[in-house]
mmCIF file of C-alpha atoms and ligand atoms in Angstrom:
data_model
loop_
_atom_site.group_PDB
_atom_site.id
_atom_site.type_symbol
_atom_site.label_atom_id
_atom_site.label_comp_id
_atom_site.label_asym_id
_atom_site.label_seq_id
_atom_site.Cartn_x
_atom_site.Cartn_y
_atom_site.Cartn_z
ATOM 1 C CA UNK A 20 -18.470 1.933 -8.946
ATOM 2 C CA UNK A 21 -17.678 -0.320 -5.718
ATOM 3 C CA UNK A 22 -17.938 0.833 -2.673
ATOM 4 C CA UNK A 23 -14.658 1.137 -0.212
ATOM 5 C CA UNK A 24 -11.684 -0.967 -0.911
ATOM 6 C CA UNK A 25 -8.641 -1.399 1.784
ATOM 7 C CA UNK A 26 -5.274 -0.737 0.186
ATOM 8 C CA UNK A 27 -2.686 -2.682 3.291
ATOM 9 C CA UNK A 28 1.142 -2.466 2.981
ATOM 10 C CA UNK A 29 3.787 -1.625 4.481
ATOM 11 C CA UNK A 30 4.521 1.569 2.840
ATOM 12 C CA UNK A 31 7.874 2.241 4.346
ATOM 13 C CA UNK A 32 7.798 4.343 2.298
ATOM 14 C CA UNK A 33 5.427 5.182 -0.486
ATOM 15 C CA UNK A 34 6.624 4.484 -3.878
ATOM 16 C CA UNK A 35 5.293 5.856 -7.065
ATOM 17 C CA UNK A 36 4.298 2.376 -7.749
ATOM 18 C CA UNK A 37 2.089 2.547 -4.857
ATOM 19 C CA UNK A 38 0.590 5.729 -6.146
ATOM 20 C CA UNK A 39 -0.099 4.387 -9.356
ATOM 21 C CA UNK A 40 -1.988 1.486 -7.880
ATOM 22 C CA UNK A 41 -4.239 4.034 -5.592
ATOM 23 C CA UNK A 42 -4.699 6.896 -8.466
ATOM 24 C CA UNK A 43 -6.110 3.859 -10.106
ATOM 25 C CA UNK A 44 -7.927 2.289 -7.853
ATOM 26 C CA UNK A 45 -10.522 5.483 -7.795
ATOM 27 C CA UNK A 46 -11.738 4.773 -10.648
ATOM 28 C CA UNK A 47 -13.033 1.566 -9.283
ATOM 29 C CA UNK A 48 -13.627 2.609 -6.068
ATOM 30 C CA UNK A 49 -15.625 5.244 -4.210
ATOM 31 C CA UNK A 50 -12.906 5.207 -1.411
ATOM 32 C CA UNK A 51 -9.507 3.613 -0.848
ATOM 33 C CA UNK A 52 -8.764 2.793 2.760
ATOM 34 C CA UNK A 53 -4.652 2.950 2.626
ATOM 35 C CA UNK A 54 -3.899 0.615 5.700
ATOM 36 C CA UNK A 55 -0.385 1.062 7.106
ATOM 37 C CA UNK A 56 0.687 -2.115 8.435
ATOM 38 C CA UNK A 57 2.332 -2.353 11.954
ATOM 39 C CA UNK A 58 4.657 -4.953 11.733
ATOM 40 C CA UNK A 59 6.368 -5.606 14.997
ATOM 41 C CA UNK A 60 8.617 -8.421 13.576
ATOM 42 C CA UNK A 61 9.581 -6.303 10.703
ATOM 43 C CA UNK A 62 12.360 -3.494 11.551
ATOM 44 C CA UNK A 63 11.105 -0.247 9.404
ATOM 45 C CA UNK A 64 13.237 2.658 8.168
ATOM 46 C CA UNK A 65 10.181 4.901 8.600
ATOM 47 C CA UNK A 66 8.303 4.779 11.981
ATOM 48 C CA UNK A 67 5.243 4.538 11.804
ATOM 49 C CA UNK A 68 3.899 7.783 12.391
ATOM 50 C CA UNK A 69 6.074 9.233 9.679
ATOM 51 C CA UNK A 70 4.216 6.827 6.992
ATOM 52 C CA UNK A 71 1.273 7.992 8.604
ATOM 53 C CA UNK A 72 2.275 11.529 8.303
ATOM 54 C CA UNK A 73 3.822 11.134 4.787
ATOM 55 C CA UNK A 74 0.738 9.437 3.145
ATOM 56 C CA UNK A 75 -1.685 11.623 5.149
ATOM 57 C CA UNK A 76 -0.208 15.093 3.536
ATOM 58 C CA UNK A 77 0.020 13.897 0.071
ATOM 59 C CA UNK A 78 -3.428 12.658 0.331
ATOM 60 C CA UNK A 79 -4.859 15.403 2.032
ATOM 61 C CA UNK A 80 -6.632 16.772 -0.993
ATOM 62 C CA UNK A 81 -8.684 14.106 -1.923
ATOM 63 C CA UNK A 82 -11.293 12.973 0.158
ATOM 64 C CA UNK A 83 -12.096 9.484 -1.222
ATOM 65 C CA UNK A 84 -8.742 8.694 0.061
ATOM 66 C CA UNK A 85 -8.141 8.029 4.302
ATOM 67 C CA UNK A 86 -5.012 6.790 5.905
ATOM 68 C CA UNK A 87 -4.745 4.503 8.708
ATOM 69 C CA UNK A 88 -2.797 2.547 10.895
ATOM 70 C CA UNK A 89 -3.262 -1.118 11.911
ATOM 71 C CA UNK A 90 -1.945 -4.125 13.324
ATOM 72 C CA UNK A 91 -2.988 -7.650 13.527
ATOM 73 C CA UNK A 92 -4.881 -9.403 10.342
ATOM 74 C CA UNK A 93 -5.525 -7.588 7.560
ATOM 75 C CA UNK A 94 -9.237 -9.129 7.373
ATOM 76 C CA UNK A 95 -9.862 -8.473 11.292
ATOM 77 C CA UNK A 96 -8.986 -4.396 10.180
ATOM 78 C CA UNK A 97 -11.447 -5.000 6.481
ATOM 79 C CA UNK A 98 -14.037 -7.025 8.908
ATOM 80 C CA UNK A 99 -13.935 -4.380 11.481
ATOM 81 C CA UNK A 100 -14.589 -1.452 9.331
ATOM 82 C CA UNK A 101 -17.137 -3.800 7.152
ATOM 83 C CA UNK A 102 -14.966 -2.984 3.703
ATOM 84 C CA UNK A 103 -15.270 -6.248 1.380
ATOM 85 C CA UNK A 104 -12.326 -5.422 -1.100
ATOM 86 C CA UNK A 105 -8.985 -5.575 -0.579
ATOM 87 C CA UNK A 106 -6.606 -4.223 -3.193
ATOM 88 C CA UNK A 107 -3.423 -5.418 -4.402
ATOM 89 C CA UNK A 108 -0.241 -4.571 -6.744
ATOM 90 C CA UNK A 109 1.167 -7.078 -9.074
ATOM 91 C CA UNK A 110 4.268 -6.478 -10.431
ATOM 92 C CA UNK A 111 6.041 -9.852 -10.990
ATOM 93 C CA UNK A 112 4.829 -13.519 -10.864
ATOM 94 C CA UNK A 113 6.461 -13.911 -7.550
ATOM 95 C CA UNK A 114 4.283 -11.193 -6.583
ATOM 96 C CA UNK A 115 1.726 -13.056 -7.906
ATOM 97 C CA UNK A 116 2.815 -16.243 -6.369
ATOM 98 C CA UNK A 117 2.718 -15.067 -2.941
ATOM 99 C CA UNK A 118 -0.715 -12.890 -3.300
ATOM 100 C CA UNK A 119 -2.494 -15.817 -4.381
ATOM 101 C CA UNK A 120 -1.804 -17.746 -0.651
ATOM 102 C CA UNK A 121 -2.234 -14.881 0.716
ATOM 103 C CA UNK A 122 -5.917 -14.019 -0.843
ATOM 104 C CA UNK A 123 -6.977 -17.697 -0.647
ATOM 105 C CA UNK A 124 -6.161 -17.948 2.967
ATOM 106 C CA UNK A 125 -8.220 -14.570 3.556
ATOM 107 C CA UNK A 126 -11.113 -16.145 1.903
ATOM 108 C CA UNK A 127 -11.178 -19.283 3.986
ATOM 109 C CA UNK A 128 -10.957 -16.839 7.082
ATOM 110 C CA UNK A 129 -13.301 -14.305 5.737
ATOM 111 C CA UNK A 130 -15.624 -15.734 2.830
ATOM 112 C CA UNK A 131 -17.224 -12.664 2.323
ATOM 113 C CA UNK A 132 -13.631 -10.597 1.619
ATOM 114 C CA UNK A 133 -12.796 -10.157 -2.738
ATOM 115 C CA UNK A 134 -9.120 -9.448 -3.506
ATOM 116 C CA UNK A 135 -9.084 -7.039 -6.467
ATOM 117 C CA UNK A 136 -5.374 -7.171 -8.176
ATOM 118 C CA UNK A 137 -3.619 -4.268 -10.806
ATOM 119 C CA UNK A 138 -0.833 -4.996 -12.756
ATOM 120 C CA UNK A 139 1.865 -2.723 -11.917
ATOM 121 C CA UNK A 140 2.317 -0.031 -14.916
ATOM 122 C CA UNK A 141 5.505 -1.440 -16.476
ATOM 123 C CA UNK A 142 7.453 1.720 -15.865
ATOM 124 C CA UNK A 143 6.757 0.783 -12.427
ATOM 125 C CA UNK A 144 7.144 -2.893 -12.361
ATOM 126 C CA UNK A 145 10.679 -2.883 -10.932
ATOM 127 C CA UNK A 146 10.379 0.173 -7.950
ATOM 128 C CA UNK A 147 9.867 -1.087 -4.449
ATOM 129 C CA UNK A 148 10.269 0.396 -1.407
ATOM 130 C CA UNK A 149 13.155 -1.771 -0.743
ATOM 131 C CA UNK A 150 15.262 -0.117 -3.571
ATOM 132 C CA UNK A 151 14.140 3.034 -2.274
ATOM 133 C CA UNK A 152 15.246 2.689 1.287
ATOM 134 C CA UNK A 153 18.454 1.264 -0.469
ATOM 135 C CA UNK A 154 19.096 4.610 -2.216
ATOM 136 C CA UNK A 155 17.911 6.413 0.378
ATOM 137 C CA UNK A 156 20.316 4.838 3.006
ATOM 138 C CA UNK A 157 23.628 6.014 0.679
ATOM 139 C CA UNK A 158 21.915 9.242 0.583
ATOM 140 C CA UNK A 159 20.890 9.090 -2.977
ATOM 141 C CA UNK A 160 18.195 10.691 -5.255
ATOM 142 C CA UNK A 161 14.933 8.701 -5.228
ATOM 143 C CA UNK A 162 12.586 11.212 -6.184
ATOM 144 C CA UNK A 163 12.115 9.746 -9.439
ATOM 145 C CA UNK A 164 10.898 6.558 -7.339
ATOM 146 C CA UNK A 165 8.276 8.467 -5.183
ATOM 147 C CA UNK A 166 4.733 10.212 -5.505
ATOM 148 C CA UNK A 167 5.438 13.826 -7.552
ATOM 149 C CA UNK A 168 5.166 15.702 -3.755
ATOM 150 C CA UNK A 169 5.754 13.426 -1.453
ATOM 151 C CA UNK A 170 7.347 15.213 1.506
ATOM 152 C CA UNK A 171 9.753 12.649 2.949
ATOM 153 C CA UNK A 172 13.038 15.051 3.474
ATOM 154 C CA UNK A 173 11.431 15.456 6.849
ATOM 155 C CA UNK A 174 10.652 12.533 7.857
ATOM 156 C CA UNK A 175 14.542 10.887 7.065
ATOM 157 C CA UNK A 176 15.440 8.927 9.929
ATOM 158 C CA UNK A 177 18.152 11.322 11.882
ATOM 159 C CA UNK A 178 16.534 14.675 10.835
HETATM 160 P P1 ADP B 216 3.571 -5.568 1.791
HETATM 161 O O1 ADP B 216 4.587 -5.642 2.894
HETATM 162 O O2 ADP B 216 2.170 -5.850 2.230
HETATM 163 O O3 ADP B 216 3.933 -6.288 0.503
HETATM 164 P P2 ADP B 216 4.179 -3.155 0.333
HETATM 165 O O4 ADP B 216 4.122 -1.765 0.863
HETATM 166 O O5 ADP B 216 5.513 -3.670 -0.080
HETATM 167 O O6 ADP B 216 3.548 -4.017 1.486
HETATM 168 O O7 ADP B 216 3.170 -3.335 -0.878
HETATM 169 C C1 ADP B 216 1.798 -3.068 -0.770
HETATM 170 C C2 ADP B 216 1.109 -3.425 -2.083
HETATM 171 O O8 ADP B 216 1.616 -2.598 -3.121
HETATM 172 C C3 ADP B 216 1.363 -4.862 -2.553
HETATM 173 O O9 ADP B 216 0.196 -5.343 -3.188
HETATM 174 C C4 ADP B 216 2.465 -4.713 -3.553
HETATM 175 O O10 ADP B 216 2.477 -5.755 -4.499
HETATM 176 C C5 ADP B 216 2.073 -3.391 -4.190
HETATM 177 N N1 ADP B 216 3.210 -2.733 -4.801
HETATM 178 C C6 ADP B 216 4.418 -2.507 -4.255
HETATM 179 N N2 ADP B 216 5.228 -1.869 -5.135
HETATM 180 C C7 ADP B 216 4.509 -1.713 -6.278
HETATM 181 C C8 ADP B 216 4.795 -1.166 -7.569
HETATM 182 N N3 ADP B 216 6.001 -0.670 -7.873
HETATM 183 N N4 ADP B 216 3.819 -1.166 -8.498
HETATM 184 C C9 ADP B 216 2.597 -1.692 -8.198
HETATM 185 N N5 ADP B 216 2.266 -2.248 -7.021
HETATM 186 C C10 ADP B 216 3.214 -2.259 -6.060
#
């Protein structure tokens, strides 16, 4: 088994695709970093200490899972906490299309970093967080699209 891999996203919020992706990523992994991205460019429906808070409860049972927050490159935060991995989600080829730039340019700046990809379960190929904020925003049900006990009722912007 490898040794720590960094799972970065946005995560706003945590979709059962996500979860798939991390559930299997232990069994590669001794421990999956799950690196909330600070984005100030990008407006988020969740602030950022509600991902944090989200993610950090549902995880808070297993402890080859941590939560953080980070801003800047996402090789400065692997670098700076000495992880090599990085892991990714694929769930279409313009998923694919876009990782690839994205894990060639972090080689060039950081020789030493290895992107691991999953495919995206097919049952999960087509959830994003995007559709999820979508539903959520016309105050739909989107359970179906998050981690079994996620508690996000909470964290709703306006509550
Ligand atoms: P980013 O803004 O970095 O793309 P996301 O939170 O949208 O952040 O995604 C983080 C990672 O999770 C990416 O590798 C993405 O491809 C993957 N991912 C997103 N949704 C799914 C899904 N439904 N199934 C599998 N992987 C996914």
């Amino acid at each position: 088994m490898l040794s720590t891999a960094v799972f970065p996203g946005s995560f706003d919020p945590i979709t059962i695709g996500h979860h798939g992706i991390i559930l299997r990523g232990l069994d590669l992994f001794e421990t999956i970093i799950i690196a909330i991205g600070s984005n100030a460019d990008k407006k988020s429906f969740f602030s950022l200490e509600s991902r944090m808070q989200m993610i950090s409860l549902l995880y808070d049972d297993q402890p080859r899972i941590q939560v953080e927050v980070f801003s800047g490159l996402t090789i400065d935060f692997c670098r700076s906490h000495g992880v090599r991995f990085l892991l990714r989600g694929l769930r279409t080829s313009a998923d694919f299309e876009y990782e690839r730039v994205v894990a060639h340019a972090n080689r060039k700046l950081y020789p030493d970093i290895e992107t691991v990809f999953l495919l995206a379960a097919p049952e999960h190929s087509y959830i994003s967080s995007s559709l999820v904020k979508e539903i959520l925003a016309y105050g739909g049900d989107a359970s179906s699209f998050l981690p079994p006990g996620l508690k996000l009722d909470a964290c709703l912007p306006g509550k």
